Coordinates of C-alpha atoms and ligand atoms in Angstrom, one line a residue:
M1 CA 0.0 0.0 0.0
I2 CA 1.5 3.4 -0.9
A3 CA 1.7 6.0 1.8
S4 CA -0.9 8.3 0.3
E5 CA -3.6 5.6 0.3
R6 CA -3.3 5.2 4.1
P7 CA -6.1 6.9 5.9
S8 CA -4.8 9.6 8.2
Y9 CA -6.4 11.0 11.3
A10 CA -5.5 14.3 13.1
I11 CA -5.3 13.6 16.8
A12 CA -5.0 16.3 19.4
S13 CA -3.5 15.0 22.6
I14 CA -3.8 16.8 25.9
P15 CA -1.7 15.0 28.6
G16 CA -3.1 17.4 31.2
D17 CA -2.0 16.9 34.8
G18 CA -0.4 14.3 37.1
I19 CA -0.1 10.9 35.7
G20 CA -1.8 12.1 32.5
A21 CA 1.6 12.7 31.0
E22 CA 2.7 9.1 31.7
T23 CA -0.5 7.4 30.5
V24 CA -0.8 9.5 27.4
A25 CA 2.8 8.8 26.4
A26 CA 2.1 5.1 27.0
A27 CA -1.0 5.2 24.8
R28 CA 0.8 7.1 22.0
R29 CA 3.5 4.5 22.0
V30 CA 0.9 1.8 21.6
L31 CA -1.0 3.7 19.0
D32 CA 2.1 4.2 16.9
V33 CA 2.5 0.5 16.6
V34 CA -1.2 -0.2 16.1
S35 CA -1.5 2.4 13.3
R36 CA 1.6 1.2 11.6
E37 CA 0.4 -2.4 11.7
S38 CA -3.2 -1.6 10.7
G39 CA -2.6 0.5 7.6
F40 CA -3.5 4.0 8.8
S41 CA -1.6 6.9 10.2
L42 CA -2.1 9.3 13.1
E43 CA -0.9 12.9 12.9
W44 CA -0.4 14.1 16.5
Q45 CA -0.7 17.6 17.8
E46 CA 0.1 17.9 21.5
Y47 CA -1.3 20.7 23.7
P48 CA 0.4 21.4 27.0
W49 CA -2.7 22.6 28.8
G50 CA -3.6 21.9 32.4
C51 CA -2.9 23.2 35.9
E52 CA 0.8 24.0 35.2
H53 CA -0.4 26.2 32.2
Y54 CA -2.9 27.8 34.5
L55 CA -0.3 28.6 37.2
T56 CA 1.9 30.2 34.6
T57 CA -0.6 31.9 32.3
G58 CA -3.8 32.2 34.3
A59 CA -5.8 30.0 32.0
M60 CA -6.2 26.2 31.7
M61 CA -5.9 26.4 27.9
D62 CA -5.1 28.9 25.2
S63 CA -7.9 31.4 24.5
N64 CA -8.2 29.9 21.0
G65 CA -8.0 26.4 22.4
I66 CA -11.4 25.2 21.1
E67 CA -10.6 26.5 17.7
L68 CA -7.3 24.6 17.6
L69 CA -8.9 21.4 18.8
A70 CA -11.8 21.8 16.3
K71 CA -9.3 21.0 13.5
S72 CA -8.7 17.5 14.9
D73 CA -10.6 14.3 14.1
A74 CA -10.4 13.2 17.8
I75 CA -8.9 14.2 21.1
L76 CA -7.0 12.0 23.5
L77 CA -7.0 13.5 27.0
G78 CA -5.0 12.3 30.0
A79 CA -6.3 13.6 33.3
V80 CA -7.1 17.0 34.8
G81 CA -6.6 18.3 38.3
R82 CA -4.0 19.2 40.8
P83 CA -4.3 19.7 44.6
D84 CA -3.1 23.3 44.5
V85 CA -5.7 24.4 41.9
P86 CA -9.3 24.3 42.9
D87 CA -11.2 21.6 41.0
H88 CA -13.9 23.9 39.8
I89 CA -11.2 26.1 38.1
S90 CA -9.3 23.2 36.5
L91 CA -12.3 21.2 35.3
W92 CA -14.4 24.2 34.2
G93 CA -11.4 25.6 32.4
L94 CA -10.6 22.6 30.3
L95 CA -12.6 19.3 30.4
I96 CA -16.1 20.7 30.7
P97 CA -15.7 23.5 28.1
I98 CA -14.4 20.9 25.6
R99 CA -17.4 18.6 26.3
R100 CA -19.8 21.4 25.8
S101 CA -18.2 23.4 22.9
F102 CA -18.1 20.2 20.9
D103 CA -21.6 19.1 22.0
Q104 CA -20.1 15.8 23.2
Y105 CA -23.5 14.9 24.6
V106 CA -22.8 11.2 25.2
S107 CA -20.4 10.0 27.8
L108 CA -19.9 6.3 27.0
R109 CA -18.5 4.3 29.8
P110 CA -18.1 0.5 29.4
A111 CA -17.2 -1.6 32.5
R112 CA -16.4 -5.3 32.1
L113 CA -14.7 -7.7 34.5
L114 CA -11.8 -8.9 32.5
A115 CA -9.9 -12.2 33.1
G116 CA -7.0 -11.6 35.5
V117 CA -8.8 -8.8 37.3
E118 CA -10.5 -9.3 40.6
S119 CA -13.8 -7.7 41.4
P120 CA -14.5 -6.6 45.1
L121 CA -17.7 -8.7 44.7
A122 CA -18.0 -12.3 45.6
P123 CA -17.1 -14.4 42.5
S124 CA -20.6 -15.7 42.1
R125 CA -21.9 -12.2 41.6
A126 CA -19.1 -10.6 39.7
A127 CA -20.0 -11.2 36.1
I128 CA -20.2 -7.5 35.2
D129 CA -20.5 -6.3 31.6
V130 CA -22.3 -3.0 31.5
V131 CA -22.2 0.3 29.6
T132 CA -23.2 3.5 31.2
V133 CA -24.6 6.1 28.8
R134 CA -24.3 9.3 30.7
E135 CA -25.8 12.6 29.5
N136 CA -22.7 14.9 29.2
T137 CA -23.7 18.5 28.5
E138 CA -26.6 19.5 30.8
G139 CA -28.5 18.4 33.8
E140 CA -27.1 18.9 37.2
Y141 CA -23.8 20.3 35.9
S142 CA -25.1 23.7 35.3
E143 CA -23.7 27.2 35.6
I144 CA -27.0 28.6 36.6
G145 CA -27.1 29.7 40.2
G146 CA -25.0 31.7 42.5
R147 CA -24.0 32.6 46.1
I148 CA -25.1 35.5 48.2
F149 CA -24.4 36.8 51.6
R150 CA -20.9 35.4 51.6
G151 CA -19.4 34.9 55.0
Q152 CA -22.6 35.8 56.8
P153 CA -24.6 33.3 58.9
H154 CA -27.4 33.3 56.3
E155 CA -25.1 32.7 53.4
Q156 CA -26.8 30.9 50.5
A157 CA -25.9 28.9 47.4
V158 CA -28.4 28.0 44.7
Q159 CA -27.6 25.7 41.7
E160 CA -30.3 25.0 39.1
A161 CA -30.3 21.7 37.2
V162 CA -31.3 22.2 33.6
F163 CA -33.0 19.4 31.6
T164 CA -34.2 19.9 28.1
R165 CA -36.4 17.7 26.0
V166 CA -33.9 17.7 23.2
G167 CA -31.1 16.8 25.6
I168 CA -33.0 13.9 27.2
E169 CA -34.4 12.6 23.9
R170 CA -31.0 12.4 22.2
I171 CA -29.2 10.7 25.0
A172 CA -32.1 8.2 25.5
R173 CA -32.1 7.5 21.7
Y174 CA -28.4 6.7 21.9
A175 CA -28.9 4.3 24.8
F176 CA -31.7 2.5 23.0
E177 CA -29.7 2.2 19.8
L178 CA -26.8 0.8 21.8
A179 CA -29.0 -1.7 23.6
R180 CA -30.1 -3.0 20.3
T181 CA -26.6 -4.0 19.6
R182 CA -26.2 -5.6 23.0
S183 CA -28.8 -7.4 25.2
G184 CA -31.8 -5.2 24.4
R185 CA -32.2 -3.9 27.9
V186 CA -32.0 -0.3 29.2
A187 CA -32.0 0.6 32.9
S188 CA -32.8 4.3 33.3
A189 CA -31.7 6.0 36.5
T190 CA -34.3 8.3 38.0
K191 CA -35.1 9.9 41.4
S192 CA -38.6 11.1 40.7
N193 CA -39.6 10.3 44.2
G194 CA -37.4 13.0 45.6
I195 CA -36.7 15.4 42.8
V196 CA -40.1 16.4 41.6
H197 CA -39.7 18.5 38.5
T198 CA -36.7 17.4 36.4
M199 CA -36.8 13.7 37.1
P200 CA -40.5 13.1 36.2
F201 CA -39.7 15.0 33.0
W202 CA -36.7 12.8 32.4
D203 CA -38.9 9.7 33.0
E204 CA -41.6 11.0 30.6
V205 CA -39.2 11.8 27.8
V206 CA -37.3 8.5 28.2
A207 CA -40.6 6.6 28.1
E208 CA -41.6 8.4 24.9
V209 CA -38.4 7.5 23.2
A210 CA -38.9 3.9 24.4
M211 CA -42.1 3.7 22.5
Q212 CA -40.0 3.9 19.3
Y213 CA -38.0 0.9 20.4
P214 CA -40.6 -1.8 21.2
D215 CA -37.8 -4.4 20.9
V216 CA -35.8 -2.9 23.8
E217 CA -36.9 -3.4 27.4
L218 CA -36.9 -0.2 29.5
T219 CA -36.8 -0.5 33.3
R220 CA -36.8 2.5 35.6
Y221 CA -34.9 2.4 38.8
H222 CA -34.5 5.1 41.4
V223 CA -30.8 5.8 41.4
D224 CA -30.2 4.8 45.0
A225 CA -31.9 1.4 44.5
L226 CA -30.0 1.0 41.2
A227 CA -26.7 1.5 43.1
A228 CA -27.6 -1.1 45.6
L229 CA -28.7 -3.6 42.9
L230 CA -25.5 -3.0 41.0
V231 CA -23.7 -4.4 44.0
L232 CA -26.1 -7.2 44.8
D233 CA -27.0 -8.4 41.3
P234 CA -24.9 -6.7 38.6
G235 CA -25.8 -9.4 36.0
R236 CA -29.3 -7.9 35.6
F237 CA -27.9 -4.7 34.1
D238 CA -26.6 -4.0 30.6
V239 CA -27.1 -0.5 29.3
I240 CA -27.5 2.0 32.1
L241 CA -28.9 5.4 31.1
G242 CA -28.3 8.3 33.5
S243 CA -28.3 12.1 33.8
N244 CA -25.0 13.9 34.0
L245 CA -24.6 13.5 37.8
F246 CA -26.2 10.0 38.2
G247 CA -24.2 8.7 35.2
D248 CA -21.0 10.1 36.8
I249 CA -21.6 8.4 40.1
L250 CA -22.8 5.1 38.6
S251 CA -19.9 4.8 36.2
D252 CA -17.4 5.1 39.1
L253 CA -19.4 2.4 40.8
T254 CA -19.4 0.1 37.8
A255 CA -15.7 0.7 37.2
A256 CA -14.9 -0.2 40.8
L257 CA -17.1 -3.3 40.6
A258 CA -15.2 -4.4 37.5
G259 CA -12.0 -4.3 39.5
S260 CA -10.3 -0.9 39.1
I261 CA -11.0 2.6 38.0
G262 CA -7.5 2.4 36.6
I263 CA -8.7 0.4 33.6
A264 CA -12.0 2.0 32.8
P265 CA -12.3 4.1 29.6
C266 CA -14.6 6.9 28.6
G267 CA -15.7 8.4 25.3
N268 CA -17.1 11.9 25.2
I269 CA -18.9 11.6 21.9
D270 CA -20.7 13.9 19.5
P271 CA -22.6 11.3 17.6
T272 CA -23.4 13.8 14.8
R273 CA -19.7 14.0 14.1
R274 CA -19.9 17.7 13.5
H275 CA -17.2 18.1 16.2
P276 CA -14.3 16.0 17.4
S277 CA -15.0 13.5 20.1
M278 CA -12.7 13.1 23.1
F279 CA -11.4 10.0 24.8
E280 CA -10.1 9.8 28.4
P281 CA -9.7 7.3 31.1
I282 CA -12.2 7.8 33.9
H283 CA -9.5 7.9 36.6
G284 CA -8.0 11.1 37.9
S285 CA -4.6 12.7 37.9
A286 CA -3.4 10.6 40.9
P287 CA -0.9 13.2 42.3
D288 CA 0.2 10.7 45.0
I289 CA 1.9 8.4 42.4
V290 CA 3.1 10.9 39.9
G291 CA 6.6 10.2 38.5
Q292 CA 6.9 6.8 40.1
G293 CA 6.4 4.9 36.8
I294 CA 3.6 2.8 38.3
A295 CA 0.5 4.5 36.9
N296 CA -1.8 2.0 35.2
P297 CA -1.8 2.9 31.4
L298 CA -4.7 0.6 30.6
G299 CA -7.5 3.1 31.1
Q300 CA -5.8 5.4 28.7
I301 CA -5.1 2.6 26.2
W302 CA -8.6 1.3 26.4
S303 CA -9.8 4.9 25.8
A304 CA -7.5 5.0 22.8
A305 CA -9.1 1.8 21.5
M306 CA -12.6 3.5 21.8
M307 CA -11.1 6.4 19.8
L308 CA -10.0 4.0 17.0
E309 CA -13.5 2.5 17.0
H310 CA -15.0 5.9 16.7
L311 CA -12.6 6.8 13.8
G312 CA -13.9 3.8 11.9
E313 CA -10.9 1.5 12.6
A314 CA -12.9 -1.2 14.2
A315 CA -10.6 -4.1 13.5
A316 CA -7.6 -2.3 15.1
A317 CA -9.8 -1.3 18.1
K318 CA -10.9 -4.8 18.7
A319 CA -7.4 -6.2 18.4
L320 CA -6.2 -3.6 20.8
E321 CA -8.9 -4.5 23.3
R322 CA -8.0 -8.2 23.0
S323 CA -4.3 -7.2 23.6
I324 CA -5.3 -5.5 26.9
E325 CA -7.3 -8.5 27.9
S326 CA -4.4 -10.9 27.2
V327 CA -1.9 -8.8 29.2
L328 CA -4.2 -8.8 32.2
A329 CA -5.0 -12.5 31.9
A330 CA -1.2 -13.1 31.9
G331 CA -1.0 -11.3 35.2
I332 CA 1.1 -8.3 33.9
K333 CA -0.4 -5.7 36.1
T334 CA 0.3 -2.4 37.9
P335 CA 0.1 -2.2 41.7
D336 CA -3.5 -0.8 41.7
L337 CA -4.5 -4.2 40.4
G338 CA -2.3 -6.1 42.9
G339 CA 0.5 -6.5 40.4
E340 CA 4.1 -5.6 40.5
C341 CA 4.7 -4.2 37.0
G342 CA 5.3 -0.6 36.1
T343 CA 3.7 1.5 33.4
K344 CA 6.4 0.7 30.9
A345 CA 6.3 -3.1 31.4
V346 CA 2.5 -3.1 31.0
T347 CA 2.7 -0.9 27.9
D348 CA 5.4 -3.0 26.4
A349 CA 3.3 -6.1 27.0
V350 CA 0.3 -4.6 25.3
I351 CA 2.5 -3.8 22.3
A352 CA 3.9 -7.3 22.2
A353 CA 0.5 -8.9 22.6
F354 CA -0.8 -6.7 19.7
L355 CA 2.1 -7.7 17.5
A356 CA 1.6 -11.4 18.4
E357 CA -2.1 -11.2 17.8
G358 CA -2.1 -9.4 14.5
V359 CA -5.0 -7.4 13.1
A360 CA -7.7 -9.1 11.2
R361 CA -8.3 -6.7 8.4
Ligands
LIG401 C1 -15.7 12.4 35.2 C2 -15.2 13.3 36.3 C3 -15.6 14.7 36.0 C4 -17.1 14.7 35.9 C5 -15.1 15.7 37.0 C6 -13.7 15.7 37.2 C7 -15.6 17.1 36.7 O1 -15.6 12.9 37.5 O2 -15.4 12.6 34.0 O3 -16.4 11.4 35.6 O4 -17.8 14.7 36.9 O5 -17.6 14.8 34.8
LIG402 MG1 -16.6 11.0 37.5

């Protein structure tokens, strides 16, 4: 194949903070091999944005950051946050503006118990294979509200949740479409017994969308009961549909039940493809282990596999996922999973597994 026939994708990488630099470098090393072996190329553009950038420039990213990122086909993000920068500054200066500017309204979060990984649940209960479809642009994460009477005894804070028909419809539709490709079941997280305006609205719109998917079974659960049932009987769940906040919480729970938040991936997806989508591990910047060479790279690498899938390189994505699975099954693991290997050894093993496995084209 001559070079010009190879598809080429422009990828923006933002290592961000903490272990992000280590995990993104690991994922890039893997992707360089995957792309070479699979007949496409990746053109990387790296942006040094994050808390360090904030402390030196006063902004988490350049003022034309969104414009720069808009030129890419996809974005690979490491992690954001550092103890000496308040979270609401770091996250609302980088991660959340990207999700919103690019209308990445789906946060897609698979969690699967892989061979070689131990769940905190009893083995008889631990067969977990779920995908959380989290609404990613509205809901409880809203800028509407404020604080008054600061420092006084009657100080107040008000924060309004914003739910729109369009927002609920489109995320529900995504969940039902996804369920069609899996088990045909959607569990929708609600809390209409306590939150009396937005949640009944959520339930109504989800039910309306469900009418268009008679082949998919919709079950509504109050989110508290859903959390308990996830622990007691995770096998009953497949696609879990949740608002921004509920999906956030439930996807940490499902990741932990599947053995480690160090492995779990996330796609922030604009299904219309008008904007680039962004892929990131769900774990944080882990300041406590920065620079020790022991960060688990698999969450980042699995996120990179989701990115390849989104770009249309499904065979490479599947082969990469299988490589991750075979490395874990062989017991090549970082300390967060009870192993003794470092980031480099795990990354090398993924590359070796990928090369051994080959890509079915
Ligand atoms: C996530 C994170 C973020 C979120 C935080 C860091 C703002 O927890 O991606 O799940 O809540 O969206
Ligand atoms: Mg979260």
